[in-house]
CSV table of C-alpha atoms in Angstrom, one decimal:
chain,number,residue,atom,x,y,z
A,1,UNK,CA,2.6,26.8,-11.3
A,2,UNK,CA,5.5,26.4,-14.2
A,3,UNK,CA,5.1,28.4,-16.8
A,4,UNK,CA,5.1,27.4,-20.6
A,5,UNK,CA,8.5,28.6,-21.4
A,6,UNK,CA,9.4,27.1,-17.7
A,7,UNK,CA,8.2,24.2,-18.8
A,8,UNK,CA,10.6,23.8,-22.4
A,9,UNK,CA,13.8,25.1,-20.9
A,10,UNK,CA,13.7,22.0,-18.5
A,11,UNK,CA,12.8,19.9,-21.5
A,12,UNK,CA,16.0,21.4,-23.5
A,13,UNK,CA,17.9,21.0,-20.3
A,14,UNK,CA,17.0,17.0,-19.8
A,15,UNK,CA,17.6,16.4,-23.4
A,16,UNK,CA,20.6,18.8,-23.8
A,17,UNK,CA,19.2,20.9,-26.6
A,18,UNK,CA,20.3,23.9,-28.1
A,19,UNK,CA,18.8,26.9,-25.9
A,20,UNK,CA,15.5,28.2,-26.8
A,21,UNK,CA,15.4,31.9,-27.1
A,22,UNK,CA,11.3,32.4,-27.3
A,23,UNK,CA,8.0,30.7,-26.7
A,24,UNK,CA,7.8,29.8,-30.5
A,25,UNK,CA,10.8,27.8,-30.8
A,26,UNK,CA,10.3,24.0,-31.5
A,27,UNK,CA,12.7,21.7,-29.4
A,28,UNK,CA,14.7,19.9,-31.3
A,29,UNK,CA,17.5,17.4,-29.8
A,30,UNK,CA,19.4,14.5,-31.1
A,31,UNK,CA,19.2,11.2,-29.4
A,32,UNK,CA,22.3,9.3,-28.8
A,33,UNK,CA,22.2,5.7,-29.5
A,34,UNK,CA,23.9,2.8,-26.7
A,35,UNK,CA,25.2,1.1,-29.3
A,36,UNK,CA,27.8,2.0,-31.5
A,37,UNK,CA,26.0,0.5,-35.0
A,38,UNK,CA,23.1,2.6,-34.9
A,39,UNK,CA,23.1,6.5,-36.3
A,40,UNK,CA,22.1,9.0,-33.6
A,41,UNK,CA,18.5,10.9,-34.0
A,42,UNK,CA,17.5,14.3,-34.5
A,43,UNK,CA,14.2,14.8,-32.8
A,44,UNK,CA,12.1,17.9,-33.3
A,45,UNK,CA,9.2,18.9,-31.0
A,46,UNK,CA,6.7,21.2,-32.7
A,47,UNK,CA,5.7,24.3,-30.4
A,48,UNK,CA,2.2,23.4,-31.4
A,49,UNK,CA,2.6,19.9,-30.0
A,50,UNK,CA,3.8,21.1,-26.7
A,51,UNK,CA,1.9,23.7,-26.3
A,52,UNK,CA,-1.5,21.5,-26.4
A,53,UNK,CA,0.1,19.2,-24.1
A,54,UNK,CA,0.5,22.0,-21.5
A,55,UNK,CA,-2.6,23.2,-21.8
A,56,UNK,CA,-3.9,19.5,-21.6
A,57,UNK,CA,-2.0,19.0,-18.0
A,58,UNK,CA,-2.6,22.7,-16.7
A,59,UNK,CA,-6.6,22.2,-16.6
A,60,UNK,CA,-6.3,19.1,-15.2
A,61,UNK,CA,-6.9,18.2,-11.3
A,62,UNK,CA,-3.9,17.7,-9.2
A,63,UNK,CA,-3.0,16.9,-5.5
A,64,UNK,CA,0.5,16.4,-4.8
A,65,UNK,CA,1.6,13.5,-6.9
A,66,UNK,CA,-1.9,13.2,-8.0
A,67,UNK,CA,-2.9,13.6,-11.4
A,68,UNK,CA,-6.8,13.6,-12.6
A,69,UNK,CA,-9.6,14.1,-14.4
A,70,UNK,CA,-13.3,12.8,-14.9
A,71,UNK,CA,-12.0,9.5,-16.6
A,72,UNK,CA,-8.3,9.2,-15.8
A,73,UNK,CA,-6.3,8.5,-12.2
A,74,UNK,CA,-2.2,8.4,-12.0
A,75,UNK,CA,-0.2,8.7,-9.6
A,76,UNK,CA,3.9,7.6,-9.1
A,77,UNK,CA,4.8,4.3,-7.8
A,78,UNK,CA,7.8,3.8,-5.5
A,79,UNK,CA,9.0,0.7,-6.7
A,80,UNK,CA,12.5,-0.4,-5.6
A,81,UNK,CA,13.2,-3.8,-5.5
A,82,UNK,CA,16.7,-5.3,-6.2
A,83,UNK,CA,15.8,-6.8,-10.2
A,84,UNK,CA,13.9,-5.6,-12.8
A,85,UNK,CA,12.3,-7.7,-15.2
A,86,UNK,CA,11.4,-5.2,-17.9
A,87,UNK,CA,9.4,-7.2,-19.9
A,88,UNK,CA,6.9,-7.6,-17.8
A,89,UNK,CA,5.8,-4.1,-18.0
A,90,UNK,CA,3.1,-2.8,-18.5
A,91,UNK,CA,1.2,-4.9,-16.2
A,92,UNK,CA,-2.7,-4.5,-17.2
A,93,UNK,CA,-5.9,-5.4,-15.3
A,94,UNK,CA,-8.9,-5.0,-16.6
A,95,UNK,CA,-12.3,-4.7,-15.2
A,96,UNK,CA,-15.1,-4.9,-17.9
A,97,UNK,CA,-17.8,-5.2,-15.4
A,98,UNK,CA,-17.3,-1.9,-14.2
A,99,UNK,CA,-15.4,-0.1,-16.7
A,100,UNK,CA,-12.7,-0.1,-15.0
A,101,UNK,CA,-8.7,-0.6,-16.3
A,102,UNK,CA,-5.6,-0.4,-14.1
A,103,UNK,CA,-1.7,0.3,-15.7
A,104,UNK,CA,1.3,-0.1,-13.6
A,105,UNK,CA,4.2,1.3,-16.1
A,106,UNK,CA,5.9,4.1,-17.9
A,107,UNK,CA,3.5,7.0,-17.1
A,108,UNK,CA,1.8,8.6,-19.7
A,109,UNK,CA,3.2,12.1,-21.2
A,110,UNK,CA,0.5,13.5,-19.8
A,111,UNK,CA,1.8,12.3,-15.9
A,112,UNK,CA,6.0,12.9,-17.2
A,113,UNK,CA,5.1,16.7,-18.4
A,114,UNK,CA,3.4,17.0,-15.0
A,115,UNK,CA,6.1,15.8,-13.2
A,116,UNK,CA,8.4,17.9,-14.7
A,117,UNK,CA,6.2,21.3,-13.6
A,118,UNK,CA,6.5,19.5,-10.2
A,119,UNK,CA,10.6,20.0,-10.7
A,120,UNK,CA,10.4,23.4,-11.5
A,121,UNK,CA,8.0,24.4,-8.8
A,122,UNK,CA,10.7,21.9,-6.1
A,123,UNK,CA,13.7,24.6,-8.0
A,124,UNK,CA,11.3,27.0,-7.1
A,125,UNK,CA,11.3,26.6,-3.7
A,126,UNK,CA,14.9,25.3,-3.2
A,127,UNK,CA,16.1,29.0,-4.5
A,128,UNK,CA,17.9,26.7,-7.5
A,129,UNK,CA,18.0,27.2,-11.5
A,130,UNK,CA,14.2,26.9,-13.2
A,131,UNK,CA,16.2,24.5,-15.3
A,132,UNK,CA,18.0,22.8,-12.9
A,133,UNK,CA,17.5,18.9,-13.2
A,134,UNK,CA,17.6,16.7,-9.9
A,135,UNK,CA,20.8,14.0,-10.1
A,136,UNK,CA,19.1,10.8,-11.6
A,137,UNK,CA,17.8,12.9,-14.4
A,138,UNK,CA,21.2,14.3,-15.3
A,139,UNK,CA,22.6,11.1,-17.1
A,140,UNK,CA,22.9,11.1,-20.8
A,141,UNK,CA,19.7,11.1,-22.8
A,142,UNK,CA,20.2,8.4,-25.0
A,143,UNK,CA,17.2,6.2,-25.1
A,144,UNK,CA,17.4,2.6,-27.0
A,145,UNK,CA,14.4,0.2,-26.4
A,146,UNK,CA,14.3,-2.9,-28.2
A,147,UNK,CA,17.1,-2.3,-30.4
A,148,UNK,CA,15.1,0.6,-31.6
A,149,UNK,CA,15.0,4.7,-31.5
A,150,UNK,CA,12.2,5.9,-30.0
A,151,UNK,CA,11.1,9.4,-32.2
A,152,UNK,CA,8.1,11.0,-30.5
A,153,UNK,CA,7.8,12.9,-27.0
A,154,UNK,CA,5.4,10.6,-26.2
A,155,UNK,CA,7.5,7.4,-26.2
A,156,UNK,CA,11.0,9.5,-25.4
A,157,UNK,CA,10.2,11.3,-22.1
A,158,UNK,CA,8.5,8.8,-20.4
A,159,UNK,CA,11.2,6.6,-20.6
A,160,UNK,CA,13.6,9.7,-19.5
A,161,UNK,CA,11.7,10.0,-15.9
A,162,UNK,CA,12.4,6.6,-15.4
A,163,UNK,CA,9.8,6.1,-12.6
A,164,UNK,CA,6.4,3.9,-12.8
A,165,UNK,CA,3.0,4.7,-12.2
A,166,UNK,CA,-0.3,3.5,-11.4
A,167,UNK,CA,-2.9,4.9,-14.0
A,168,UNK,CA,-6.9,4.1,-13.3
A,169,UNK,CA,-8.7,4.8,-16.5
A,170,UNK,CA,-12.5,5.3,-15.9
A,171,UNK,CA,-14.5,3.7,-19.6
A,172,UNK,CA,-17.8,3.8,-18.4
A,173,UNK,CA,-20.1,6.6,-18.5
A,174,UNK,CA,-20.2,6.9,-15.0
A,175,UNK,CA,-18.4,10.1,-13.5
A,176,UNK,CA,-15.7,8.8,-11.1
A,177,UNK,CA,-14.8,11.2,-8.1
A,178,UNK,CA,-11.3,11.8,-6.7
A,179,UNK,CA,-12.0,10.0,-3.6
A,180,UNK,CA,-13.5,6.7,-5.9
A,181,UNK,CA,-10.4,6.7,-7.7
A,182,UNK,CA,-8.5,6.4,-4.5
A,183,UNK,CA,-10.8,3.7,-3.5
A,184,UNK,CA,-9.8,2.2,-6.6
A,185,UNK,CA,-5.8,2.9,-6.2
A,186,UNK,CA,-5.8,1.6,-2.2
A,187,UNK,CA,-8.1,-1.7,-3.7
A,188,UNK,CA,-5.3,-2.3,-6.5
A,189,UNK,CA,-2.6,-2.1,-4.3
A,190,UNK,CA,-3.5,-4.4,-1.4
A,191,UNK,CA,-4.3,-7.3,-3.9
A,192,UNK,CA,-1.3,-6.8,-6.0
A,193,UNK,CA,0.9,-6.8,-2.8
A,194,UNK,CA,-1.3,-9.7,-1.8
A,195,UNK,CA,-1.4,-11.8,-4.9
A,196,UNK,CA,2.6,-11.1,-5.7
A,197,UNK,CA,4.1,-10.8,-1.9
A,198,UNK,CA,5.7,-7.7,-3.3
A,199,UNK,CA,5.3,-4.4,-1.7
A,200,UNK,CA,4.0,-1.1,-3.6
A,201,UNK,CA,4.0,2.1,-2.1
A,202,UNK,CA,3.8,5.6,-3.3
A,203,UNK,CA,6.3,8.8,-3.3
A,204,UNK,CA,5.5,11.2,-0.8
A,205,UNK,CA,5.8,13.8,-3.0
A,206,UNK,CA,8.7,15.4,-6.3
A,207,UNK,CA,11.1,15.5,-3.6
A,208,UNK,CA,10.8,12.3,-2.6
A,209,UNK,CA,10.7,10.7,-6.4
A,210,UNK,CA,13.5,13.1,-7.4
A,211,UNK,CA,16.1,13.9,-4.6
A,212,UNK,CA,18.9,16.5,-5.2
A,213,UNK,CA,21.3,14.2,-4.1
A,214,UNK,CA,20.6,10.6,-4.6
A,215,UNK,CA,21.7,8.6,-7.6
A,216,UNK,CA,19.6,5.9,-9.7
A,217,UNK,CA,16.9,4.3,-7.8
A,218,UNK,CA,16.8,0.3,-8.4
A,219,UNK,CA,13.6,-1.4,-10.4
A,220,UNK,CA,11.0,-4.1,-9.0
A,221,UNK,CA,10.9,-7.4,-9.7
A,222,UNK,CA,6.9,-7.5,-10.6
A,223,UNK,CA,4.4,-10.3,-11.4
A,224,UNK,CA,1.3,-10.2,-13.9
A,225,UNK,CA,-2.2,-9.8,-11.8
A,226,UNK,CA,-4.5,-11.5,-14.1
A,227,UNK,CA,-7.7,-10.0,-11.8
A,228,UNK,CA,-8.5,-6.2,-11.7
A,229,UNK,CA,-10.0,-5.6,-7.6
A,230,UNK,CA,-13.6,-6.3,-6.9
A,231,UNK,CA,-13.2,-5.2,-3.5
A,232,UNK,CA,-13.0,-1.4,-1.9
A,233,UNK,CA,-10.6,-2.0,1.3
A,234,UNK,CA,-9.8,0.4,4.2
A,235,UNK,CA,-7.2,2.5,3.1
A,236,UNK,CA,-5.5,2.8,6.6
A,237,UNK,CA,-5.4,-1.5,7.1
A,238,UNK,CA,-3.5,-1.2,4.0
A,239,UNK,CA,-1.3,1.1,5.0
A,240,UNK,CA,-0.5,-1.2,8.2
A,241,UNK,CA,-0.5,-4.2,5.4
A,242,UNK,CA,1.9,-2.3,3.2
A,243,UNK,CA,4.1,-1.0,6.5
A,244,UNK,CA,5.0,-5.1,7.1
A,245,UNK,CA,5.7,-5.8,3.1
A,246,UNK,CA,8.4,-3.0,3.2
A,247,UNK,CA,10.3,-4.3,6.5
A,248,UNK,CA,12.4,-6.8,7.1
A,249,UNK,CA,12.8,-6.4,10.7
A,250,UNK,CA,10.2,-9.1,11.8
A,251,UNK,CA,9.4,-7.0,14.9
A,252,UNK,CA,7.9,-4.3,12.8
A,253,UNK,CA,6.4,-7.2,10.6
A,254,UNK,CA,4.8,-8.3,13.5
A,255,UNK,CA,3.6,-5.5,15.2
A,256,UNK,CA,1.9,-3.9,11.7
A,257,UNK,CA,0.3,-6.9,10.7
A,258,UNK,CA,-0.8,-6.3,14.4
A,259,UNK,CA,-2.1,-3.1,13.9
A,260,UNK,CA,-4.8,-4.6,11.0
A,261,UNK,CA,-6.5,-6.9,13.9
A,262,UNK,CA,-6.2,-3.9,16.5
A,263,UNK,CA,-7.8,-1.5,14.1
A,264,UNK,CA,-10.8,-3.5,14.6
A,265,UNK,CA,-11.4,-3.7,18.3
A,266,UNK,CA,-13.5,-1.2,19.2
A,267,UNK,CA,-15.5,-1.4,16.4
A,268,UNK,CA,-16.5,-5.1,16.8
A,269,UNK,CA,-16.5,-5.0,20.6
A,270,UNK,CA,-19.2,-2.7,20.9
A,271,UNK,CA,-21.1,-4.3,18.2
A,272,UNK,CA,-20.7,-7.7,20.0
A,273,UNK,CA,-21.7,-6.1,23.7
A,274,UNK,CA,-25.0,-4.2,22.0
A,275,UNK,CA,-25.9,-7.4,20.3
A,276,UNK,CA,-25.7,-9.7,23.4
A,277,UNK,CA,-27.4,-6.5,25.6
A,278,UNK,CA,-30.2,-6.7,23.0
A,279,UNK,CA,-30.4,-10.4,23.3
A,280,UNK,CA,-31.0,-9.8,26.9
A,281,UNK,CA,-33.3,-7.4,27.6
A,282,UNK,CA,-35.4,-8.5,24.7
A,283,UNK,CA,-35.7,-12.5,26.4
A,284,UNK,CA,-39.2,-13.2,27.5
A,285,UNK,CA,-37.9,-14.5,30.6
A,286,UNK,CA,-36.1,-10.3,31.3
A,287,UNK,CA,-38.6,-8.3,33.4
A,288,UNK,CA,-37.2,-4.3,34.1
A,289,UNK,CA,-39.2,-5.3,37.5
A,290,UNK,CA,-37.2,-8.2,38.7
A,291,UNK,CA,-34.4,-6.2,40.3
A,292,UNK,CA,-32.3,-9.4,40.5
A,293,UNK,CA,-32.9,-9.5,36.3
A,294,UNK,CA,-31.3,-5.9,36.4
A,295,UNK,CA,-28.4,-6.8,38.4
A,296,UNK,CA,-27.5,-9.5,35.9
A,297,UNK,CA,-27.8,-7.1,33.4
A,298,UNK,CA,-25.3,-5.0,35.2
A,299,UNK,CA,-23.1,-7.4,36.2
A,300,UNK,CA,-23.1,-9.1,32.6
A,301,UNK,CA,-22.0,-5.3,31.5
A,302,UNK,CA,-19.4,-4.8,34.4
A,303,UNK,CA,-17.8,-7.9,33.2
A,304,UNK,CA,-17.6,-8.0,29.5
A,305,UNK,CA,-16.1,-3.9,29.8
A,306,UNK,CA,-13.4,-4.8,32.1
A,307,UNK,CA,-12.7,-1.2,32.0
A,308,UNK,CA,-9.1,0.0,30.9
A,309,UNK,CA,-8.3,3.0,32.8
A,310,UNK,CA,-11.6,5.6,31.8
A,311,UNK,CA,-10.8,4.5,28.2
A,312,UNK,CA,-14.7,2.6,28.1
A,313,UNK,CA,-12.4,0.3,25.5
A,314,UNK,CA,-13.2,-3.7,26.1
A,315,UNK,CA,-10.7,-6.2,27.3
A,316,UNK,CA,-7.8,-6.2,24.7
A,317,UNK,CA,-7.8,-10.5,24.4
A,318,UNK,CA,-11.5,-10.7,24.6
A,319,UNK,CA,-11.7,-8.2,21.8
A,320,UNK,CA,-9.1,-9.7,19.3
A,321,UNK,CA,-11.2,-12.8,19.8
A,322,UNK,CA,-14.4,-11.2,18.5
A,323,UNK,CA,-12.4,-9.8,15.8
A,324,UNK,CA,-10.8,-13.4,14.5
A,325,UNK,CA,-14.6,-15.3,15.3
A,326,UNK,CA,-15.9,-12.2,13.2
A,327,UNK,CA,-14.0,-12.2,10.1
A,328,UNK,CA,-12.0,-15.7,10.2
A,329,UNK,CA,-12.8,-19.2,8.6
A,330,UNK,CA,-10.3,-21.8,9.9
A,331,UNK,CA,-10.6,-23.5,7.0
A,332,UNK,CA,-9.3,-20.4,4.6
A,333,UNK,CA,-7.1,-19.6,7.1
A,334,UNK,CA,-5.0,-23.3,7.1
A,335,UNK,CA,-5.1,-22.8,3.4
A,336,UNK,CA,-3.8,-19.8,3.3
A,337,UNK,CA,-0.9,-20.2,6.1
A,338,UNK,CA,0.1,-23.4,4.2
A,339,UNK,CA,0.7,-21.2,1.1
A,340,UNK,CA,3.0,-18.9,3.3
A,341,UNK,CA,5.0,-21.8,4.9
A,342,UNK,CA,3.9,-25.1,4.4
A,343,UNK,CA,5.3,-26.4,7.6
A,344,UNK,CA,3.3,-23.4,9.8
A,345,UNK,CA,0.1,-25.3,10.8
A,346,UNK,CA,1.9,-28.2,11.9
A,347,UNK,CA,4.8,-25.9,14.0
A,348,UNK,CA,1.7,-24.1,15.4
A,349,UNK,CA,0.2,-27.0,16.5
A,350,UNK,CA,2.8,-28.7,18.2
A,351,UNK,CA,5.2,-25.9,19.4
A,352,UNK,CA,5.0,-23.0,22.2
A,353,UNK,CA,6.5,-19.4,21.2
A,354,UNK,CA,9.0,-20.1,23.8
A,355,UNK,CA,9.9,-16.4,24.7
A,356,UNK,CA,6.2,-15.8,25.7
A,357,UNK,CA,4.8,-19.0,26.6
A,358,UNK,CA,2.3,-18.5,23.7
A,359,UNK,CA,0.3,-21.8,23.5
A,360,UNK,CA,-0.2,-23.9,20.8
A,361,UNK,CA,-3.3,-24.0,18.5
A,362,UNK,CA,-5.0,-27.2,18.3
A,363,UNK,CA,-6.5,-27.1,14.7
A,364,UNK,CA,-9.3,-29.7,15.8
A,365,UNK,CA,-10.6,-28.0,18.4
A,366,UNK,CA,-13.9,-26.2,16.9
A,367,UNK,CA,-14.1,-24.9,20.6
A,368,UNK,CA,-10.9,-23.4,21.6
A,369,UNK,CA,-9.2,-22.6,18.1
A,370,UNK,CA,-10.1,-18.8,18.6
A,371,UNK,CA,-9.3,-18.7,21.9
A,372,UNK,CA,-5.7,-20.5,21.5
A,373,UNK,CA,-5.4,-18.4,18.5
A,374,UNK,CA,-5.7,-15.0,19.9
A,375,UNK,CA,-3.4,-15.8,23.1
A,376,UNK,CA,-1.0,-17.2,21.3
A,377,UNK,CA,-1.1,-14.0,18.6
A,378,UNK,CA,-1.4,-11.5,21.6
A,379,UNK,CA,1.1,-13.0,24.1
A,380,UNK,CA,3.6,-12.6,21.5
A,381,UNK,CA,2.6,-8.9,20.7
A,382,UNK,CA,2.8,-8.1,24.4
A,383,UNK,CA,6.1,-9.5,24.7
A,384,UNK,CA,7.3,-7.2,21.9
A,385,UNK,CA,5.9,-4.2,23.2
A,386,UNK,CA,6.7,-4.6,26.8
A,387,UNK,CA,10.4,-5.1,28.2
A,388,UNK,CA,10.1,-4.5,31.7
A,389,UNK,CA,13.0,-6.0,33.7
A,390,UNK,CA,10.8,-8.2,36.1
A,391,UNK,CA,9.5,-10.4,32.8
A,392,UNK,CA,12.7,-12.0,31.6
A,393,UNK,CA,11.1,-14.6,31.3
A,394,UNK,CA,8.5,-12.7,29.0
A,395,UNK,CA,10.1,-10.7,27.1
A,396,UNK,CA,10.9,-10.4,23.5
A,397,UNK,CA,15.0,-10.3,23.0
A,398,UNK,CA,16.0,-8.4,19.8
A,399,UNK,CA,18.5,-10.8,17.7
A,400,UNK,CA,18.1,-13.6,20.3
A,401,UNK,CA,14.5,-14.2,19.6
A,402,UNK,CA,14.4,-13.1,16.2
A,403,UNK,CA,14.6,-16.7,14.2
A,404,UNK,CA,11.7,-17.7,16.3
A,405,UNK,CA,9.2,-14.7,16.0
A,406,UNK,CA,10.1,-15.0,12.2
A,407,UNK,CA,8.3,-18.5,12.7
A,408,UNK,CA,4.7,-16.1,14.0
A,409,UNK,CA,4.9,-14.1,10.4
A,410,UNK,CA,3.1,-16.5,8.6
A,411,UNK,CA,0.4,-16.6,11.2
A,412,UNK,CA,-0.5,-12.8,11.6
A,413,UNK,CA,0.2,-12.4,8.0
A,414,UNK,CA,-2.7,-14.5,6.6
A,415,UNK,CA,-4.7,-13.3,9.9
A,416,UNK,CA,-4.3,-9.9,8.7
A,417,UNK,CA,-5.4,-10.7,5.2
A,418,UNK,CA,-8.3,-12.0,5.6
A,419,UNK,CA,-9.5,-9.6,7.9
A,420,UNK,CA,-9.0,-7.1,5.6
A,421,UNK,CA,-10.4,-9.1,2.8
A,422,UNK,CA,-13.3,-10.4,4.9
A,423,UNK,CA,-13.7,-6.6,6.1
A,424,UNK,CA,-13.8,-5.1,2.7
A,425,UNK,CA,-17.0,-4.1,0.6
A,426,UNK,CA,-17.8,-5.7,-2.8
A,427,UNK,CA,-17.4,-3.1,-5.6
């Protein structure tokens, strides 16, 4: 762990400082403005001031990226979209209800000073200077905001990392555990990627946020979310969620809005094949005596397995049916694809996906809609995972095909949302 005196050589070193030469030494650092009217600003940090704030940080929990306590979540946002609108930060949810409130902005000092540790301990391990600074950080410190000098720590070095974060803030009296607060952090992130279209991901870790070599990283263009979450969602459908928001190859959009469905197979296969057993055995008209009763009962098992291999796994078709009759209304669904693309449902209706043969879905048919639904969503997975040379006629061609499986995006896409909405438990 960085030291204290670590700790305000790499704060003299991002704010080009005159050297420290012991633990007692305030930091003091002038602050050049951006425009050529306004007087530069000396800035002193008291050694008090920092030294409380490093002992604030050092007792608190950490886990990589991760920053906690009893009341407070944060954690850095990787978010890298071509245009930044600044003055929609910070974006702030808040849910009374449960005492909850979500941040996405500037982290706090708190979360920078952390982050900072997490440089020294990267130097650390890279053999490099304790002071060393990673290439984004080594621009000029001059901070203007608003036409204004900034003059505390607090308001300064935030603003110097640069990077965003999520911060959870716990105000009830409730304790909330690490693992809640990621509850918290997967449920935020699937309904602002949901309600904004946007994709939000996390760093992987300091090296990630802060590589040796790699210049300024590019801001998001971000929307307000005027609803904190009232769901907990499953943190690995989100991943498969965010994994298609971050492409825009529509193969690997496909495929990972995919994965959400297939994620669900076995799990509500087996609870559709021990409900319709039940059903079974439990009829007044079964008898365990009438041996022609039993072999129903077997063959009614034999057939619904349709074993794959000595995997015990149901048919793959059968089971994404179950999986769209289980957590699908038609009805939300149309709405919901019409808000993607208002001219899916009526393409969906009336046209094949020519490179598989897909078939259409007739919205009117109360009957067939899940059935027509899940061929036409698995032919055209099959054809994208399969290219053997025998199914020309089959097969997915990269570049050739591409316009047309972009046309399937909206389909899977609102498929895959409401299965993890409709799959998610109410906070």
């Amino acid at each position: 762990m960085a030291t204290f005196y670590e700790v305000k050589k790499l704060l003299c070193r991002l704010f080009r400082c005159t050297n420290i030469n012991d633990d007692n030494d305030d930091v003091v650092f002038e602050v050049h403005s951006f425009r050529g009217e306004q007087e530069n600003v000396v800035i002193t940090i008291s050694n008090s001031e920092l030294q409380e704030l490093y002992d604030k940080v050092s007792i608190m929990g950490t886990n990589g990226l991760e920053l906690y306590s009893e009341n407070n979540y944060e954690i850095a946002l990787n978010i890298d979209y071509p245009i930044m609108r600044w003055q929609e930060f910070p974006l702030v949810s808040d849910d009374s209800v449960n005492g909850i409130n979500y941040e996405i902005g500037y982290p706090t000092i708190e979360y920078s000073l952390y982050l900072l540790m997490l440089i020294i301990d990267m130097n650390h391990q890279q053999g490099r200077r304790i002071e060393a600074l990673p290439v984004r950080l080594q621009s000029p410190s001059g901070i203007h905001i608003n036409g204004e000098m900034e003059d505390t720590l607090e308001t300064i070095l935030p603003k110097r990392i640069g990077e965003f974060s999520l911060k959870i803030k716990n105000t009830s009296a409730d304790y909330k555990s690490l693992d809640m607060f990621r509850k918290m952090k997967t449920s935020f992130i699937f309904e602002f990627m949901y309600k904004t279209g946007n994709y939000l991901i996390e760093f992987l870790d300091i090296l990630d946020m802060f590589p040796i070599n790699r210049g300024m990283r590019r801001r998001a263009n971000g929307m307000q979310i005027d609803t904190p979450p009232l769901r907990e969602y499953s943190e690995d459908v989100v991943d498969y969620y965010k994994q298609a928001l971050t492409s825009n190859d529509p193969y690997i959009k496909y495929i990972s809005f995919y994965h959400v469905m297939e994620y669900f197979y076995d799990e509500v296969f087996k609870r559709k094949m021990v409900t319709d057993l039940k059903n079974k055995i439990t009829h007044p008209d079964f008898s365990y005596k009438d041996d022609d009763k039993i072999f129903e009962i077997a063959k009614f098992v034999k057939n619904r397995l349709r074993m794959n291999d000595e995997t015990g796994q149901g048919n793959e078709l059968e089971s994404l049916k179950y999986v769209l009759k289980e957590y699908i209304s038609i009805d939300n669904l149309k709405t919901r694809i019409n808000t993607i693309d208002s001219n899916a449902l009526n393409y969906y209706q009336n046209n094949k996906v020519s490179f598989c043969n897909a078939p259409i879905i007739g919205w009117a048919d109360s009957q067939g809609v899940f059935t027509q639904m899940a061929k036409r969503i698995y032919f055209t997975r099959n054809s994208l995972v399969h290219s053997k040379s025998g199914k020309n006629k089959e097969r997915y061609r990269p570049y050739q095909d591409e316009k047309q499986l972009q046309l399937e995006i909206p389909l899977v896409k609102a498929v895959a949302e409401a299965i993890i909405i409709n799959s998610s438990k109410i906070i």
